[in-house]
Structure formats: C-alpha cells, structure tokens
C-alpha cells in the first residue's frame, strides 16, 4: 500500500513533514540570503540608481527682485556652480571627499526653479546617490549647498562699497568733486529710503552694540550735505575760480600762480575785445532793440512728426554787439573778483589765492570725510540687514528619493523566495531519500518472503516423500494371511 502511494505522488502533509524536519536549516538559509540582498541593495544597487532632492526658498532682502546685493541679476544656476559646491564641501568634514567635479561633468547635480503665485521662487536641488554613502549624507550635502549660497549672498553684501576712494576724489577738479559728493549724498539717502520701504523706518539695526532705527541712520546723512550747503559751495567754487583746480593742498600751492597768470592774460585780452567792439557801429537797428534780437524765435519746419504735427525748433540768433560787450565785461568782473588788484599789476588780494583755495579744499574734504564715514555706516547697516534676513527655508526637512528600491520589500521578497526554493530542495532531497530507504526495505521483505515460501515447499515435498515411503513400507509388510475373517 505505501509503495502504491509513493508511486502516485506525495501528499501535502508529507511535504509539511519533510520541511518540518529541516525547518531551522530552511529558515537560516532564507534569512541569510535576505540579509545579503538587503545589504546589496542598500550599499550597492540603490546608491547607483537613486537620486535625492530637496526644495527650498532663498530668503534675502533683494530676493523678490532676483538680484544680488550689488544689483547684478541672480542666476539660480549659480547655486550648482563649482565655487558653491566646493564651498559646500568645506562646511562639513564628512563631505570633503565628495567628487563635485565629476558630479558637474556628468550632470549628476541639477537645480530647478519654480515661481509661485506670490512671487516667491522655490528651488529644487537634485543630486545622484552614488556620491553618498546614504540618504543622510545626500541630505547633508544639499543643505550645505543651500547654506553655501546664503554665505555667498552675505559675502557679496559685505563687499559693497558706497564711498569714494581718496585717489578718485582728489584726481578730479573741485567742480567734479562737488558733483561726486552730491551723487554720494543722493546714493546714501536713496539706499536708506529703499531699506525703509522694504522694512520700516523703525526697523532696528545693531552696530557695535548700539541699536538704532533706519530713520536715525538716515537722519545722520541728511543734515551733512543738504541742498542749501550744496548751493553755497557750488556758487563759491564758480565765483572764486576754483572749478578747474585739482589735487591736494601742496599741488594747489603750485597751481594757483599758473592759474593767476592765465586769468591775467584773459583779462587783458577781454579788455582789448571790449574796446574793439565799442568802436564798431551797432547793426541791430531794426526797431526791436537788443532785447528783441536776443529773444527766442520759433521756426516751423515743413517736416511732419510721427504724431502728424509740425516740428518746432527753438533757435537763438547771434548775439548783438551790446550782448557781446556785456559778456566780456561780466567775465572781466569775475576775474577781477578772483584776482583783486592783480589784474592791474597790484597785489593778489582776490578770492583766488593759495590760502583761500586751500581753505575751500579743506572744506570740501571735510564733507568728503563725513559722507565717506556715513557710507561705511551704511555698508555695515546693509551687511547687518542681510545677516539678519538671509537664510534658506526648506520646504521639507528630509530628502525625497527617486529610483531606489525599498529594502524592506527586498528583504521580505528575498526571504519568501529563498524559503520556497529551499523548501522545494529539502522536499526533493528528503523525498528521494525516503524512497531509497523504502525501496531498500521492500527488497528485504521480498527476499524474506521468498525464503519462507521455499522452505514451506521443501517441507511439503518431504512430507509427501515420507508418506509415499510409509505406503511403500506398508505394502511390503502386508500379507493376506494376516487378514482375519470376521
């Protein structure tokens, strides 16, 4: 009966029995292979095909204008420049061996920008997983890149220079110096106005342990070079003959005598021109007079503009004789004011003296020093504002992975698969082994049965032979005489 069952197949119960006999070996093999599969995927296969990404915003004072602190356009591609990536490596010693050169060359680091409805920009930085031991290191690198970008922005802010170098300032004449001071003054005020519009007039900025509002800082600039001061200096510069002077006080001392000689010659020439003009008859006798001749006239041209109207050109006619005389007379009056008695060969007692020119230079230099000091204050204020308001705001605190395989699923799948394979192998081995043992047992039984049958047959034959011998013996000993009648 058992032989017939084995020939027809194996039952489920027998399968369970066979596996149960080797269950610990099957479980051990399955667990070992599962662990190896997890390690293989975690350390080799997953890093080779996985990419990690994190999204963040760069918050800084000029981020909405997409500009660096110096006003140059901000390009989000700079976030993954080699300079920034190298700086990111230096932010943590665990990243020093990251191969950013290969990462850039093989396009294994990417940046994308998305503008939201509120105008903010979200940047998504993606890196290839093969450069990092695990997700934690990739996340650390992405954060370091964002922070390195923040450092770059603050570094640019700290390098801003609002002031004027002394070399550039002294290299210009006094008229140009006044223009430079005016431009600097305007720049300082407009920059404070921009900060106030961005934050508020009461926004506090701490410098050297002292907190002041933006309006206080602005007020410190405003009173230095107000319009009245600028007007007085410009008029003094022009009327006193300082406009074309340049250099420091020492250079002025050598420049004034040469300038005085030029003005003396100009004064004498103007006197000659005036005398010659007065000897000429006045040609403007059209009844309109000098004022009429000096008035502006409009000439209508035939050409049409794009709007369909006439082109109106305002022209001024040649000056009259009286106007020319008036011009040279006024010019000589200015020269006389600058030179004093020197125009007639006397003492140089006008405004254009070495002492007075040096005093004017010192006056301008004092405004230059004050405004430059305020420019340095503004630089520090700007740096502090960027330091307080520049940071990377991450949308999520963990990196998102793409292209990786869940190692838990890998472990479970490997365990189940190997368990089934091992079970099949164990069943096959144990089943075949059982069949061999059963076959050997059946053979032994057959031999024993055959032996018993042979013995029985031999016994029967012996009995028959013994019976036949007895009959034969009986016949030999039988005699009719021995039979008695009844």
CSV table of C-alpha atoms in Angstrom, one decimal:
chain,number,residue,atom,x,y,z
A,1,UNK,CA,0.0,0.0,0.0
A,2,UNK,CA,2.8,2.5,0.8
A,3,UNK,CA,4.6,1.7,-2.4
A,4,UNK,CA,1.4,2.5,-4.3
A,5,UNK,CA,1.1,5.9,-2.6
A,6,UNK,CA,4.7,6.8,-3.4
A,7,UNK,CA,4.2,5.9,-7.0
A,8,UNK,CA,1.1,8.0,-7.3
A,9,UNK,CA,2.7,11.2,-5.6
A,10,UNK,CA,3.3,12.9,-2.3
A,11,UNK,CA,0.7,14.4,0.0
A,12,UNK,CA,0.7,17.9,1.4
A,13,UNK,CA,1.0,16.5,4.9
A,14,UNK,CA,4.1,14.7,3.9
A,15,UNK,CA,5.5,17.9,2.4
A,16,UNK,CA,5.0,19.7,5.6
A,17,UNK,CA,6.5,16.8,7.5
A,18,UNK,CA,9.6,16.9,5.2
A,19,UNK,CA,10.0,20.6,5.6
A,20,UNK,CA,9.5,20.4,9.3
A,21,UNK,CA,12.3,18.0,9.7
A,22,UNK,CA,14.7,20.7,8.3
A,23,UNK,CA,12.8,23.8,9.2
A,24,UNK,CA,15.7,25.6,11.0
A,25,UNK,CA,18.0,25.0,8.2
A,26,UNK,CA,15.5,26.4,5.7
A,27,UNK,CA,14.8,29.4,7.8
A,28,UNK,CA,18.5,30.0,8.3
A,29,UNK,CA,19.2,29.9,4.6
A,30,UNK,CA,16.3,32.2,3.8
A,31,UNK,CA,17.3,34.7,6.5
A,32,UNK,CA,20.9,34.7,5.4
A,33,UNK,CA,20.1,35.4,1.8
A,34,UNK,CA,17.5,38.0,2.8
A,35,UNK,CA,20.2,39.9,4.8
A,36,UNK,CA,22.7,39.7,1.9
A,37,UNK,CA,20.0,41.0,-0.5
A,38,UNK,CA,19.2,43.9,1.8
A,39,UNK,CA,22.9,44.8,2.2
A,40,UNK,CA,23.5,44.5,-1.6
A,41,UNK,CA,20.6,46.9,-2.4
A,42,UNK,CA,21.3,49.3,0.4
A,43,UNK,CA,25.0,49.7,-0.2
A,44,UNK,CA,25.5,49.0,-3.9
A,45,UNK,CA,22.4,48.9,-6.2
A,46,UNK,CA,20.3,51.6,-4.5
A,47,UNK,CA,23.0,54.3,-4.5
A,48,UNK,CA,23.9,53.6,-8.1
A,49,UNK,CA,20.4,54.3,-9.3
A,50,UNK,CA,18.9,56.6,-6.7
A,51,UNK,CA,18.7,60.4,-6.7
A,52,UNK,CA,17.9,62.7,-3.8
A,53,UNK,CA,16.2,66.1,-3.9
A,54,UNK,CA,15.1,68.8,-1.5
A,55,UNK,CA,13.2,72.0,-2.2
A,56,UNK,CA,13.9,75.3,-0.5
A,57,UNK,CA,13.5,79.1,-0.8
A,58,UNK,CA,16.3,81.6,-0.6
A,59,UNK,CA,15.1,84.4,1.5
A,60,UNK,CA,17.1,87.7,1.4
A,61,UNK,CA,16.3,91.4,1.1
A,62,UNK,CA,16.5,91.5,-2.7
A,63,UNK,CA,15.2,88.0,-3.5
A,64,UNK,CA,11.9,89.3,-4.9
A,65,UNK,CA,13.9,91.3,-7.4
A,66,UNK,CA,16.1,88.3,-8.2
A,67,UNK,CA,19.2,90.4,-7.6
A,68,UNK,CA,22.4,90.1,-5.7
A,69,UNK,CA,23.1,92.8,-3.1
A,70,UNK,CA,25.1,94.8,-5.6
A,71,UNK,CA,22.2,94.8,-8.1
A,72,UNK,CA,23.5,92.3,-10.5
A,73,UNK,CA,21.0,89.6,-11.7
A,74,UNK,CA,20.7,86.5,-9.6
A,75,UNK,CA,21.0,83.3,-11.6
A,76,UNK,CA,19.8,80.2,-9.9
A,77,UNK,CA,22.3,78.2,-11.9
A,78,UNK,CA,25.0,79.7,-9.7
A,79,UNK,CA,23.7,77.5,-6.9
A,80,UNK,CA,25.3,74.5,-8.5
A,81,UNK,CA,28.4,76.2,-9.7
A,82,UNK,CA,31.7,74.7,-8.8
A,83,UNK,CA,32.5,77.6,-6.5
A,84,UNK,CA,29.4,76.9,-4.4
A,85,UNK,CA,29.7,73.1,-4.5
A,86,UNK,CA,33.3,73.4,-3.3
A,87,UNK,CA,32.2,75.7,-0.5
A,88,UNK,CA,29.5,73.2,0.5
A,89,UNK,CA,32.1,70.5,0.8
A,90,UNK,CA,34.1,72.7,3.2
A,91,UNK,CA,31.1,73.2,5.5
A,92,UNK,CA,31.3,69.7,6.9
A,93,UNK,CA,34.3,67.4,7.2
A,94,UNK,CA,32.1,64.4,6.2
A,95,UNK,CA,31.7,65.9,2.7
A,96,UNK,CA,35.3,66.7,2.0
A,97,UNK,CA,35.7,63.6,-0.3
A,98,UNK,CA,32.7,64.3,-2.4
A,99,UNK,CA,33.7,64.4,-6.1
A,100,UNK,CA,31.9,67.6,-7.2
A,101,UNK,CA,34.0,67.9,-10.4
A,102,UNK,CA,32.7,64.5,-11.7
A,103,UNK,CA,29.2,65.4,-10.4
A,104,UNK,CA,29.2,68.5,-12.5
A,105,UNK,CA,30.8,66.9,-15.6
A,106,UNK,CA,28.3,64.0,-15.6
A,107,UNK,CA,25.3,66.3,-14.9
A,108,UNK,CA,24.6,64.4,-11.6
A,109,UNK,CA,23.6,67.6,-9.8
A,110,UNK,CA,20.7,69.7,-11.1
A,111,UNK,CA,18.7,72.7,-10.0
A,112,UNK,CA,15.2,73.8,-11.0
A,113,UNK,CA,13.3,76.9,-10.1
A,114,UNK,CA,9.6,77.4,-9.8
A,115,UNK,CA,7.9,80.8,-9.3
A,116,UNK,CA,4.9,80.6,-7.0
A,117,UNK,CA,1.8,82.8,-7.3
A,118,UNK,CA,3.0,85.1,-4.5
A,119,UNK,CA,6.2,85.8,-6.5
A,120,UNK,CA,8.4,83.6,-4.3
A,121,UNK,CA,10.8,81.2,-6.0
A,122,UNK,CA,11.2,77.6,-4.9
A,123,UNK,CA,14.4,75.9,-5.9
A,124,UNK,CA,14.7,72.1,-6.1
A,125,UNK,CA,18.2,70.7,-5.9
A,126,UNK,CA,18.7,67.1,-7.0
A,127,UNK,CA,21.9,65.0,-6.6
A,128,UNK,CA,22.8,61.5,-7.7
A,129,UNK,CA,23.0,59.0,-4.9
A,130,UNK,CA,26.2,57.3,-6.0
A,131,UNK,CA,28.3,60.1,-4.5
A,132,UNK,CA,27.0,59.5,-1.0
A,133,UNK,CA,27.0,56.6,1.5
A,134,UNK,CA,23.4,57.0,2.4
A,135,UNK,CA,20.4,59.4,2.3
A,136,UNK,CA,21.6,61.2,5.3
A,137,UNK,CA,24.8,62.3,3.6
A,138,UNK,CA,23.0,63.3,0.5
A,139,UNK,CA,20.6,65.4,2.6
A,140,UNK,CA,23.6,67.0,4.4
A,141,UNK,CA,25.2,67.9,1.1
A,142,UNK,CA,22.0,69.6,-0.3
A,143,UNK,CA,21.7,71.6,2.9
A,144,UNK,CA,25.3,72.6,2.7
A,145,UNK,CA,24.8,73.8,-0.9
A,146,UNK,CA,21.9,75.9,0.1
A,147,UNK,CA,23.8,77.4,3.1
A,148,UNK,CA,26.9,78.0,0.9
A,149,UNK,CA,24.6,80.0,-1.4
A,150,UNK,CA,23.4,82.0,1.6
A,151,UNK,CA,27.0,82.6,2.6
A,152,UNK,CA,27.8,83.8,-0.9
A,153,UNK,CA,24.9,86.3,-0.8
A,154,UNK,CA,26.0,87.7,2.6
A,155,UNK,CA,29.6,87.9,1.4
A,156,UNK,CA,28.6,90.0,-1.6
A,157,UNK,CA,26.6,92.3,0.7
A,158,UNK,CA,29.7,92.7,3.0
A,159,UNK,CA,31.8,93.7,0.0
A,160,UNK,CA,29.5,96.6,-1.0
A,161,UNK,CA,31.3,99.9,-1.1
A,162,UNK,CA,29.2,103.1,-1.2
A,163,UNK,CA,32.0,105.6,-0.5
A,164,UNK,CA,34.5,107.3,-2.9
A,165,UNK,CA,38.2,106.4,-2.8
A,166,UNK,CA,40.5,109.3,-1.9
A,167,UNK,CA,42.5,108.7,-5.0
A,168,UNK,CA,39.5,109.1,-7.2
A,169,UNK,CA,38.2,112.1,-5.3
A,170,UNK,CA,41.5,114.0,-5.5
A,171,UNK,CA,42.0,113.1,-9.1
A,172,UNK,CA,39.1,115.4,-10.1
A,173,UNK,CA,38.8,119.1,-10.1
A,174,UNK,CA,36.8,120.9,-7.5
A,175,UNK,CA,33.7,121.2,-9.7
A,176,UNK,CA,33.7,117.5,-10.3
A,177,UNK,CA,34.4,116.8,-6.6
A,178,UNK,CA,31.2,118.7,-5.7
A,179,UNK,CA,29.3,116.5,-8.2
A,180,UNK,CA,30.8,113.4,-6.7
A,181,UNK,CA,29.8,114.5,-3.2
A,182,UNK,CA,26.3,115.2,-4.4
A,183,UNK,CA,26.0,111.8,-6.1
A,184,UNK,CA,27.3,110.1,-2.9
A,185,UNK,CA,24.8,112.0,-0.7
A,186,UNK,CA,21.9,111.1,-3.0
A,187,UNK,CA,23.0,107.4,-3.1
A,188,UNK,CA,23.1,107.2,0.7
A,189,UNK,CA,19.7,108.7,1.2
A,190,UNK,CA,18.1,106.6,-1.6
A,191,UNK,CA,19.6,103.4,-0.1
A,192,UNK,CA,18.2,104.2,3.3
A,193,UNK,CA,14.8,105.0,1.7
A,194,UNK,CA,14.8,101.6,0.0
A,195,UNK,CA,15.5,99.8,3.3
A,196,UNK,CA,12.8,101.8,5.0
A,197,UNK,CA,10.3,100.9,2.2
A,198,UNK,CA,11.3,97.3,2.5
A,199,UNK,CA,11.1,97.1,6.3
A,200,UNK,CA,10.1,100.2,8.2
A,201,UNK,CA,11.6,103.5,9.4
A,202,UNK,CA,11.6,102.0,12.9
A,203,UNK,CA,13.5,98.8,11.9
A,204,UNK,CA,16.3,98.3,14.4
A,205,UNK,CA,19.9,97.6,13.3
A,206,UNK,CA,22.6,97.0,15.9
A,207,UNK,CA,26.1,98.2,15.2
A,208,UNK,CA,28.9,98.0,17.8
A,209,UNK,CA,26.3,97.0,20.4
A,210,UNK,CA,24.1,100.1,19.8
A,211,UNK,CA,20.7,99.6,18.2
A,212,UNK,CA,19.3,102.4,16.1
A,213,UNK,CA,16.4,102.7,13.7
A,214,UNK,CA,16.8,103.1,10.0
A,215,UNK,CA,15.3,106.6,10.2
A,216,UNK,CA,18.0,107.6,12.7
A,217,UNK,CA,20.7,106.4,10.4
A,218,UNK,CA,19.1,108.3,7.5
A,219,UNK,CA,18.9,111.5,9.6
A,220,UNK,CA,22.7,111.3,10.2
A,221,UNK,CA,23.2,111.6,6.5
A,222,UNK,CA,20.6,114.1,5.6
A,223,UNK,CA,22.0,117.0,7.6
A,224,UNK,CA,25.5,116.8,6.2
A,225,UNK,CA,25.0,117.9,2.6
A,226,UNK,CA,21.6,119.5,2.3
A,227,UNK,CA,20.6,121.5,-0.8
A,228,UNK,CA,21.5,124.8,0.8
A,229,UNK,CA,25.0,123.7,1.6
A,230,UNK,CA,25.4,122.3,-1.9
A,231,UNK,CA,24.3,125.5,-3.5
A,232,UNK,CA,26.6,127.7,-1.5
A,233,UNK,CA,29.6,125.5,-2.2
A,234,UNK,CA,28.8,125.4,-5.9
A,235,UNK,CA,28.5,129.2,-6.1
A,236,UNK,CA,31.7,129.7,-4.2
A,237,UNK,CA,33.6,127.3,-6.4
A,238,UNK,CA,32.5,129.0,-9.6
A,239,UNK,CA,32.8,132.6,-8.5
A,240,UNK,CA,36.1,132.2,-6.7
A,241,UNK,CA,37.8,130.4,-9.6
A,242,UNK,CA,38.2,127.0,-8.0
A,243,UNK,CA,36.3,125.0,-10.5
A,244,UNK,CA,39.3,123.9,-12.6
A,245,UNK,CA,41.7,123.4,-9.7
A,246,UNK,CA,42.5,119.8,-8.5
A,247,UNK,CA,45.0,118.0,-6.4
A,248,UNK,CA,45.8,118.2,-2.7
A,249,UNK,CA,46.9,121.3,-0.8
A,250,UNK,CA,50.5,121.0,-1.9
A,251,UNK,CA,49.6,120.7,-5.5
A,252,UNK,CA,47.3,123.7,-5.1
A,253,UNK,CA,50.1,125.9,-3.9
A,254,UNK,CA,52.0,125.3,-7.2
A,255,UNK,CA,48.9,125.5,-9.3
A,256,UNK,CA,47.5,128.9,-8.2
A,257,UNK,CA,50.3,131.1,-9.6
A,258,UNK,CA,49.9,129.5,-13.1
A,259,UNK,CA,46.2,130.0,-12.9
A,260,UNK,CA,46.6,133.6,-11.9
A,261,UNK,CA,48.8,134.2,-14.9
A,262,UNK,CA,46.2,132.7,-17.2
A,263,UNK,CA,43.5,134.9,-15.8
A,264,UNK,CA,45.6,138.0,-16.1
A,265,UNK,CA,46.1,137.3,-19.8
A,266,UNK,CA,42.4,136.5,-20.3
A,267,UNK,CA,41.5,139.8,-18.5
A,268,UNK,CA,43.8,141.8,-20.8
A,269,UNK,CA,42.5,140.1,-23.9
A,270,UNK,CA,38.9,140.8,-22.9
A,271,UNK,CA,39.7,144.4,-22.4
A,272,UNK,CA,41.0,144.6,-25.9
A,273,UNK,CA,38.0,142.9,-27.3
A,274,UNK,CA,35.6,145.2,-25.4
A,275,UNK,CA,37.5,148.2,-26.8
A,276,UNK,CA,37.3,146.9,-30.3
A,277,UNK,CA,33.6,146.1,-30.1
A,278,UNK,CA,32.8,149.6,-28.8
A,279,UNK,CA,34.5,151.1,-31.9
A,280,UNK,CA,32.1,149.1,-34.2
A,281,UNK,CA,28.6,150.6,-35.1
A,282,UNK,CA,25.6,148.7,-33.7
A,283,UNK,CA,24.0,146.7,-36.6
A,284,UNK,CA,20.8,145.9,-34.7
A,285,UNK,CA,18.7,148.9,-35.6
A,286,UNK,CA,15.6,147.1,-36.7
A,287,UNK,CA,13.5,148.8,-34.1
A,288,UNK,CA,13.2,145.8,-31.9
A,289,UNK,CA,16.2,146.6,-29.9
A,290,UNK,CA,18.7,144.2,-28.3
A,291,UNK,CA,16.0,142.5,-26.2
A,292,UNK,CA,14.0,141.7,-29.3
A,293,UNK,CA,17.1,140.4,-31.1
A,294,UNK,CA,18.0,138.3,-28.0
A,295,UNK,CA,14.6,136.8,-27.8
A,296,UNK,CA,14.0,133.2,-28.9
A,297,UNK,CA,12.2,132.6,-32.2
A,298,UNK,CA,10.3,129.6,-33.4
A,299,UNK,CA,10.9,128.2,-36.8
A,300,UNK,CA,8.2,125.9,-38.2
A,301,UNK,CA,9.6,123.2,-40.5
A,302,UNK,CA,7.7,121.5,-43.2
A,303,UNK,CA,8.6,118.1,-42.0
A,304,UNK,CA,5.9,116.2,-40.1
A,305,UNK,CA,6.4,114.2,-36.9
A,306,UNK,CA,5.0,110.7,-36.4
A,307,UNK,CA,2.1,112.2,-34.5
A,308,UNK,CA,1.2,114.3,-37.5
A,309,UNK,CA,2.2,117.7,-36.0
A,310,UNK,CA,4.8,120.2,-37.1
A,311,UNK,CA,8.4,120.1,-35.8
A,312,UNK,CA,9.1,123.2,-33.6
A,313,UNK,CA,12.7,124.2,-33.4
A,314,UNK,CA,13.8,126.9,-30.9
A,315,UNK,CA,16.7,128.8,-32.2
A,316,UNK,CA,18.7,131.7,-30.7
A,317,UNK,CA,20.1,134.3,-33.1
A,318,UNK,CA,23.7,135.5,-33.0
A,319,UNK,CA,24.3,137.9,-30.1
A,320,UNK,CA,24.2,141.6,-30.7
A,321,UNK,CA,27.1,143.9,-30.3
A,322,UNK,CA,25.8,145.0,-26.9
A,323,UNK,CA,25.4,141.5,-25.7
A,324,UNK,CA,29.0,140.6,-26.7
A,325,UNK,CA,30.3,143.6,-24.9
A,326,UNK,CA,28.2,142.7,-21.8
A,327,UNK,CA,29.5,139.2,-21.9
A,328,UNK,CA,33.2,140.2,-21.8
A,329,UNK,CA,32.5,142.9,-19.3
A,330,UNK,CA,30.9,140.5,-16.9
A,331,UNK,CA,33.6,138.0,-17.4
A,332,UNK,CA,36.3,140.5,-16.5
A,333,UNK,CA,34.3,141.5,-13.4
A,334,UNK,CA,34.5,137.8,-12.3
A,335,UNK,CA,38.3,137.7,-13.0
A,336,UNK,CA,38.7,141.0,-11.1
A,337,UNK,CA,36.9,139.4,-8.1
A,338,UNK,CA,39.2,136.4,-8.2
A,339,UNK,CA,42.5,138.3,-8.7
A,340,UNK,CA,41.7,141.6,-6.9
A,341,UNK,CA,44.4,144.3,-7.7
A,342,UNK,CA,46.5,141.8,-9.5
A,343,UNK,CA,44.5,142.5,-12.7
A,344,UNK,CA,46.2,145.9,-12.9
A,345,UNK,CA,49.6,144.7,-11.7
A,346,UNK,CA,48.9,145.1,-8.0
A,347,UNK,CA,48.6,142.7,-5.1
A,348,UNK,CA,46.8,139.3,-5.5
A,349,UNK,CA,44.1,140.0,-2.9
A,350,UNK,CA,41.0,138.5,-4.6
A,351,UNK,CA,39.5,135.1,-3.9
A,352,UNK,CA,41.9,133.1,-6.0
A,353,UNK,CA,44.8,132.8,-3.5
A,354,UNK,CA,46.7,129.8,-2.2
A,355,UNK,CA,45.3,130.3,1.3
A,356,UNK,CA,41.7,130.7,0.2
A,357,UNK,CA,41.9,127.8,-2.3
A,358,UNK,CA,43.3,125.5,0.4
A,359,UNK,CA,40.6,126.6,2.8
A,360,UNK,CA,38.0,125.7,0.2
A,361,UNK,CA,39.7,122.4,-0.4
A,362,UNK,CA,39.7,121.6,3.3
A,363,UNK,CA,36.0,122.5,3.4
A,364,UNK,CA,35.2,120.0,0.6
A,365,UNK,CA,37.5,117.4,2.2
A,366,UNK,CA,35.5,117.7,5.4
A,367,UNK,CA,32.3,116.9,3.6
A,368,UNK,CA,34.1,114.1,1.8
A,369,UNK,CA,35.3,112.6,5.1
A,370,UNK,CA,31.8,112.9,6.7
A,371,UNK,CA,30.0,111.4,3.8
A,372,UNK,CA,32.5,108.6,3.4
A,373,UNK,CA,32.1,107.8,7.1
A,374,UNK,CA,28.4,107.6,6.6
A,375,UNK,CA,28.9,105.4,3.6
A,376,UNK,CA,30.9,103.0,5.8
A,377,UNK,CA,28.0,103.1,8.3
A,378,UNK,CA,25.5,102.3,5.5
A,379,UNK,CA,27.7,99.4,4.4
A,380,UNK,CA,27.6,98.0,8.0
A,381,UNK,CA,23.9,98.6,8.2
A,382,UNK,CA,23.4,96.8,4.9
A,383,UNK,CA,25.6,93.9,6.0
A,384,UNK,CA,23.6,93.6,9.2
A,385,UNK,CA,20.3,93.6,7.4
A,386,UNK,CA,21.5,90.8,5.1
A,387,UNK,CA,22.8,88.9,8.0
A,388,UNK,CA,19.5,89.1,9.8
A,389,UNK,CA,17.3,88.4,6.8
A,390,UNK,CA,19.2,85.9,4.6
A,391,UNK,CA,18.6,82.2,5.0
A,392,UNK,CA,17.5,79.1,3.2
A,393,UNK,CA,14.0,78.0,4.1
A,394,UNK,CA,13.5,74.3,3.3
A,395,UNK,CA,10.0,73.1,2.3
A,396,UNK,CA,10.6,69.7,3.8
A,397,UNK,CA,13.2,68.6,6.3
A,398,UNK,CA,14.1,65.3,4.7
A,399,UNK,CA,15.2,64.4,1.2
A,400,UNK,CA,13.0,62.8,-1.3
A,401,UNK,CA,14.5,59.8,-3.1
A,402,UNK,CA,13.7,58.6,-6.6
A,403,UNK,CA,14.8,55.4,-8.4
A,404,UNK,CA,15.6,53.4,-5.3
A,405,UNK,CA,14.1,50.1,-4.2
A,406,UNK,CA,12.5,49.6,-0.8
A,407,UNK,CA,15.0,47.4,1.1
A,408,UNK,CA,12.2,46.1,3.4
A,409,UNK,CA,10.3,44.8,0.5
A,410,UNK,CA,13.6,43.4,-0.9
A,411,UNK,CA,14.3,41.6,2.3
A,412,UNK,CA,10.8,40.2,2.6
A,413,UNK,CA,10.7,39.1,-1.1
A,414,UNK,CA,14.2,37.5,-0.8
A,415,UNK,CA,13.2,35.7,2.4
A,416,UNK,CA,10.0,34.3,0.9
A,417,UNK,CA,11.6,33.3,-2.4
A,418,UNK,CA,14.6,31.6,-0.8
A,419,UNK,CA,12.3,29.9,1.7
A,420,UNK,CA,10.3,28.4,-1.1
A,421,UNK,CA,13.3,27.4,-3.1
A,422,UNK,CA,15.0,25.9,-0.1
A,423,UNK,CA,11.7,24.1,0.9
A,424,UNK,CA,11.5,22.6,-2.6
A,425,UNK,CA,15.1,21.4,-2.5
A,426,UNK,CA,14.6,20.0,1.0
A,427,UNK,CA,11.4,18.2,0.0
A,428,UNK,CA,13.1,16.7,-3.1
A,429,UNK,CA,16.1,15.6,-1.2
A,430,UNK,CA,14.1,14.1,1.7
A,431,UNK,CA,11.6,12.6,-0.6
A,432,UNK,CA,14.2,10.9,-2.7
A,433,UNK,CA,16.0,9.8,0.4
A,434,UNK,CA,12.8,8.3,1.8
A,435,UNK,CA,12.1,6.5,-1.4
A,436,UNK,CA,15.5,5.0,-1.4
A,437,UNK,CA,15.1,3.8,2.2
A,438,UNK,CA,11.6,2.5,1.5
A,439,UNK,CA,12.9,0.7,-1.6
A,440,UNK,CA,15.6,-1.0,0.3
A,441,UNK,CA,13.1,-2.1,3.0
A,442,UNK,CA,10.7,-3.5,0.3
A,443,UNK,CA,13.6,-5.5,-1.2
A,444,UNK,CA,14.5,-7.0,2.1
A,445,UNK,CA,10.9,-8.1,2.8
A,446,UNK,CA,10.6,-9.7,-0.6
A,447,UNK,CA,13.7,-11.8,-0.1
A,448,UNK,CA,12.4,-13.0,3.3
A,449,UNK,CA,9.0,-13.9,1.9
A,450,UNK,CA,10.5,-15.9,-0.9
A,451,UNK,CA,12.7,-17.8,1.5
A,452,UNK,CA,9.7,-18.7,3.7
A,453,UNK,CA,7.8,-20.0,0.6
A,454,UNK,CA,10.7,-22.1,-0.5
A,455,UNK,CA,11.0,-23.6,3.0
A,456,UNK,CA,7.3,-24.4,3.0
A,457,UNK,CA,7.5,-26.0,-0.4
A,458,UNK,CA,10.5,-28.1,0.7
A,459,UNK,CA,8.6,-29.2,3.8
A,460,UNK,CA,5.6,-30.3,1.8
A,461,UNK,CA,7.8,-32.3,-0.6
A,462,UNK,CA,9.5,-34.0,2.3
A,463,UNK,CA,6.1,-34.9,3.8
A,464,UNK,CA,4.9,-36.4,0.5
A,465,UNK,CA,8.1,-38.3,0.1
A,466,UNK,CA,7.8,-39.6,3.7
A,467,UNK,CA,4.2,-40.6,3.2
A,468,UNK,CA,5.0,-42.4,0.0
A,469,UNK,CA,7.8,-44.2,1.8
A,470,UNK,CA,5.4,-45.3,4.5
A,471,UNK,CA,2.9,-46.6,2.0
A,472,UNK,CA,5.6,-48.5,0.3
A,473,UNK,CA,6.8,-50.0,3.5
A,474,UNK,CA,3.2,-50.9,4.4
A,475,UNK,CA,2.7,-52.7,1.2
A,476,UNK,CA,5.8,-54.7,1.6
A,477,UNK,CA,4.9,-55.9,5.1
A,478,UNK,CA,1.2,-56.7,4.3
A,479,UNK,CA,0.2,-60.4,4.0
A,480,UNK,CA,-3.2,-61.8,3.1
A,481,UNK,CA,-2.8,-64.3,5.9
A,482,UNK,CA,-2.7,-61.6,8.3
A,483,UNK,CA,-6.3,-60.7,7.4
A,484,UNK,CA,-8.8,-62.5,9.6
A,485,UNK,CA,-12.2,-63.0,8.5
A,486,UNK,CA,-14.9,-61.8,10.7
